[in-house]
Amino acid sequence: MRKKQLPLSYARHFQENSSIYLFVTVLFLMGIIFGAIVVNSLTLDQKEDLYFYLNRFFGQVKSGEVASSVEMFQQSFFHNVKYLGLIWILGIAIIGLPVVLILLFLKGMVIGFTVGFLVNQMGLSGFALSFVSVMPQNIFLIPAFLILSAASVAFSLKLVRQQFFKKAAEPISASFLRYSSTMIAMICLVACAATVEAYVSPTLMKSVMALLNK
């Protein structure tokens, strides 16, 4: 019976909080746009310094001097799990709600800045490199951050209603269980993203760089 109730609980949750999911998606997109705009505000010296490190990184990827796939997997996995874990914890603390939104905006800003800088400095070549270096793992990471951020905001608002208005359609324990299971599911998405980043993206980057250097 519980197995049937869980999908219904999630469906009801998405339906009731559709506006929150829409809001965090728009906020994330605003972060991406802002990150891309920030690129244009950099000074020439800042761009040259970043471009130097970028070229060195791509050179290391091409020559196979980057960290091993296992190390890359561990670094990517634990970094993103810590980030998601912070969002999850902030959702439990009522005062953490605005911080969750800031973290999500910053995540979008980093992606927008990375892609924007590559395109700004390298044109179509930069777009091709960003497509294979940034997009593959973010197919999993972006939904993970959006879903958990929305769930965090929804749970935090439920705590506010429970604390100050004493009105809740379901027990807070049921909401917490769903919130925690969402976190576990997002960790699975992060594992998929880390696998792609460690084992797929470097190969794609090498192939693109080989084509661009022809």
Short mmCIF file of C-alpha atoms in Angstrom, two decimals:
data_model
loop_
_atom_site.label_atom_id
_atom_site.label_comp_id
_atom_site.label_asym_id
_atom_site.label_seq_id
_atom_site.Cartn_x
_atom_site.Cartn_y
_atom_site.Cartn_z
CA MET A 1 0.00 0.00 0.00
CA ARG A 2 2.85 2.35 0.91
CA LYS A 3 4.54 1.72 -2.43
CA LYS A 4 1.41 3.00 -4.17
CA GLN A 5 1.09 5.99 -1.85
CA LEU A 6 4.67 7.24 -2.41
CA PRO A 7 4.28 8.05 -6.15
CA LEU A 8 0.95 9.71 -5.37
CA SER A 9 2.63 11.73 -2.63
CA TYR A 10 5.29 12.95 -5.08
CA ALA A 11 2.68 13.74 -7.74
CA ARG A 12 0.69 15.78 -5.22
CA HIS A 13 3.87 17.52 -4.09
CA PHE A 14 4.80 18.57 -7.66
CA GLN A 15 1.26 19.74 -8.34
CA GLU A 16 1.03 21.80 -5.14
CA ASN A 17 4.49 23.35 -5.59
CA SER A 18 4.56 23.86 -9.37
CA SER A 19 4.98 27.61 -8.87
CA ILE A 20 8.08 27.02 -6.72
CA TYR A 21 9.62 24.76 -9.38
CA LEU A 22 8.92 27.41 -11.98
CA PHE A 23 10.45 30.11 -9.79
CA VAL A 24 13.71 28.23 -9.11
CA THR A 25 14.02 27.39 -12.81
CA VAL A 26 13.66 31.06 -13.78
CA LEU A 27 16.12 32.05 -11.02
CA PHE A 28 18.65 29.52 -12.29
CA LEU A 29 18.29 30.78 -15.87
CA MET A 30 18.77 34.34 -14.62
CA GLY A 31 22.00 33.15 -12.97
CA ILE A 32 23.20 31.69 -16.28
CA ILE A 33 22.40 34.94 -18.12
CA PHE A 34 24.07 37.05 -15.43
CA GLY A 35 27.17 34.85 -15.54
CA ALA A 36 27.42 35.28 -19.30
CA ILE A 37 27.03 39.06 -18.94
CA VAL A 38 29.75 39.24 -16.26
CA VAL A 39 32.26 37.99 -18.85
CA ASN A 40 31.95 41.30 -20.70
CA SER A 41 32.76 43.26 -17.53
CA LEU A 42 36.18 41.61 -17.13
CA THR A 43 39.24 43.69 -17.89
CA LEU A 44 41.61 42.69 -20.68
CA ASP A 45 44.24 41.53 -18.16
CA GLN A 46 41.69 39.36 -16.33
CA LYS A 47 40.59 37.78 -19.60
CA GLU A 48 44.19 37.12 -20.62
CA ASP A 49 44.98 35.49 -17.25
CA LEU A 50 41.91 33.28 -17.41
CA TYR A 51 42.60 32.39 -21.03
CA PHE A 52 46.17 31.40 -20.14
CA TYR A 53 44.96 28.96 -17.46
CA LEU A 54 42.25 27.71 -19.79
CA ASN A 55 44.74 26.97 -22.56
CA ARG A 56 46.99 25.19 -20.11
CA PHE A 57 44.08 23.06 -18.89
CA PHE A 58 43.04 22.10 -22.42
CA GLY A 59 46.67 21.31 -23.19
CA GLN A 60 46.80 18.98 -20.22
CA VAL A 61 43.59 17.29 -21.33
CA LYS A 62 44.95 16.82 -24.84
CA SER A 63 48.21 15.30 -23.59
CA GLY A 64 46.47 13.18 -20.95
CA GLU A 65 48.13 14.95 -18.01
CA VAL A 66 44.91 15.51 -16.06
CA ALA A 67 43.96 13.55 -12.95
CA SER A 68 42.93 9.94 -13.35
CA SER A 69 39.29 9.14 -14.06
CA VAL A 70 38.86 7.73 -10.56
CA GLU A 71 40.22 10.94 -8.97
CA MET A 72 38.05 13.09 -11.24
CA PHE A 73 34.99 11.04 -10.31
CA GLN A 74 35.69 11.40 -6.59
CA GLN A 75 36.36 15.15 -6.83
CA SER A 76 33.22 15.81 -8.88
CA PHE A 77 30.99 13.53 -6.80
CA PHE A 78 32.00 14.80 -3.38
CA HIS A 79 32.04 18.46 -4.44
CA ASN A 80 28.48 18.32 -5.77
CA VAL A 81 27.19 16.15 -2.92
CA LYS A 82 28.53 18.70 -0.43
CA TYR A 83 26.79 21.48 -2.36
CA LEU A 84 23.51 19.55 -2.43
CA GLY A 85 23.95 18.57 1.22
CA LEU A 86 24.24 22.24 2.16
CA ILE A 87 21.02 23.02 0.27
CA TRP A 88 19.28 20.10 2.02
CA ILE A 89 20.41 21.29 5.47
CA LEU A 90 19.37 24.88 4.73
CA GLY A 91 15.90 23.61 3.82
CA ILE A 92 15.51 22.26 7.35
CA ALA A 93 16.46 25.63 8.84
CA ILE A 94 13.75 28.22 8.16
CA ILE A 95 16.27 31.07 7.95
CA GLY A 96 18.21 29.13 5.31
CA LEU A 97 15.59 29.65 2.59
CA PRO A 98 17.13 32.80 1.01
CA VAL A 99 20.59 31.17 1.09
CA VAL A 100 19.25 28.24 -0.94
CA LEU A 101 18.09 30.66 -3.63
CA ILE A 102 21.46 32.45 -3.60
CA LEU A 103 23.34 29.15 -3.97
CA LEU A 104 21.15 28.14 -6.90
CA PHE A 105 21.66 31.52 -8.58
CA LEU A 106 25.44 31.21 -8.11
CA LYS A 107 25.40 27.72 -9.60
CA GLY A 108 23.70 29.07 -12.70
CA MET A 109 26.09 32.01 -12.77
CA VAL A 110 29.13 29.69 -12.80
CA ILE A 111 27.75 27.74 -15.76
CA GLY A 112 26.85 30.92 -17.63
CA PHE A 113 30.27 32.44 -16.97
CA THR A 114 32.12 29.31 -18.10
CA VAL A 115 30.22 28.98 -21.36
CA GLY A 116 30.21 32.75 -21.94
CA PHE A 117 33.97 33.03 -21.42
CA LEU A 118 34.75 30.16 -23.77
CA VAL A 119 32.54 31.61 -26.50
CA ASN A 120 33.83 35.14 -25.89
CA GLN A 121 37.47 34.09 -26.23
CA MET A 122 37.29 31.29 -28.79
CA GLY A 123 34.10 31.87 -30.80
CA LEU A 124 32.60 28.74 -32.37
CA SER A 125 35.54 26.66 -31.14
CA GLY A 126 34.74 27.78 -27.61
CA PHE A 127 31.09 26.88 -28.08
CA ALA A 128 32.08 23.40 -29.28
CA LEU A 129 34.40 22.91 -26.30
CA SER A 130 31.79 24.15 -23.83
CA PHE A 131 29.27 21.79 -25.44
CA VAL A 132 31.43 18.73 -24.66
CA SER A 133 33.07 19.93 -21.41
CA VAL A 134 30.15 21.61 -19.62
CA MET A 135 26.91 20.18 -21.01
CA PRO A 136 27.26 16.35 -20.61
CA GLN A 137 27.48 16.26 -16.80
CA ASN A 138 25.05 19.16 -16.41
CA ILE A 139 22.33 17.10 -18.09
CA PHE A 140 22.21 15.36 -14.69
CA LEU A 141 23.43 18.13 -12.40
CA ILE A 142 21.02 20.88 -13.42
CA PRO A 143 17.86 18.80 -12.74
CA ALA A 144 19.40 17.63 -9.45
CA PHE A 145 20.01 21.19 -8.24
CA LEU A 146 16.66 22.48 -9.48
CA ILE A 147 14.63 19.66 -7.94
CA LEU A 148 16.41 19.70 -4.58
CA SER A 149 16.34 23.51 -4.37
CA ALA A 150 12.60 23.54 -5.07
CA ALA A 151 12.04 20.73 -2.56
CA SER A 152 14.14 22.65 -0.02
CA VAL A 153 12.10 25.84 -0.51
CA ALA A 154 8.82 23.89 -0.32
CA PHE A 155 9.86 22.09 2.87
CA SER A 156 11.09 25.31 4.46
CA LEU A 157 7.78 27.05 3.68
CA LYS A 158 5.92 24.08 5.14
CA LEU A 159 7.95 24.48 8.35
CA VAL A 160 6.99 28.17 8.44
CA ARG A 161 3.30 27.34 8.08
CA GLN A 162 3.60 24.61 10.72
CA GLN A 163 5.43 26.92 13.13
CA PHE A 164 3.36 30.08 12.80
CA PHE A 165 0.00 29.10 11.34
CA LYS A 166 -0.36 25.48 12.53
CA LYS A 167 -1.90 24.53 9.20
CA ALA A 168 -0.54 21.49 7.34
CA ALA A 169 -2.28 19.17 4.91
CA GLU A 170 0.04 16.29 5.90
CA PRO A 171 2.25 15.51 8.92
CA ILE A 172 5.66 17.18 8.87
CA SER A 173 7.27 13.75 9.32
CA ALA A 174 5.84 12.59 5.96
CA SER A 175 7.12 15.74 4.26
CA PHE A 176 10.56 15.25 5.81
CA LEU A 177 10.67 11.63 4.61
CA ARG A 178 9.84 12.72 1.07
CA TYR A 179 12.36 15.56 1.30
CA SER A 180 15.10 13.17 2.46
CA SER A 181 14.29 10.60 -0.21
CA THR A 182 14.51 13.38 -2.80
CA MET A 183 18.03 14.12 -1.55
CA ILE A 184 19.00 10.46 -1.96
CA ALA A 185 17.60 10.41 -5.50
CA MET A 186 19.56 13.57 -6.37
CA ILE A 187 22.76 11.93 -5.07
CA CYS A 188 22.15 9.19 -7.64
CA LEU A 189 21.95 11.87 -10.35
CA VAL A 190 25.21 13.38 -9.06
CA ALA A 191 26.85 9.94 -9.33
CA CYS A 192 25.72 9.78 -12.97
CA ALA A 193 27.09 13.30 -13.58
CA ALA A 194 30.43 12.45 -11.97
CA THR A 195 30.71 9.31 -14.10
CA VAL A 196 30.11 11.33 -17.27
CA GLU A 197 32.53 14.07 -16.19
CA ALA A 198 35.28 11.58 -15.35
CA TYR A 199 34.93 9.00 -18.11
CA VAL A 200 33.06 10.65 -21.02
CA SER A 201 33.82 14.39 -21.08
CA PRO A 202 37.66 14.06 -21.31
CA THR A 203 37.32 11.76 -24.34
CA LEU A 204 34.86 14.13 -26.01
CA MET A 205 37.15 17.10 -25.30
CA LYS A 206 40.16 15.31 -26.81
CA SER A 207 38.14 14.48 -29.94
CA VAL A 208 36.90 18.06 -30.36
CA MET A 209 40.35 19.54 -29.78
CA ALA A 210 41.84 17.15 -32.34
CA LEU A 211 39.24 18.30 -34.88
CA LEU A 212 39.80 21.98 -34.10
CA ASN A 213 43.56 21.65 -34.50
CA LYS A 214 43.33 20.10 -37.95
#
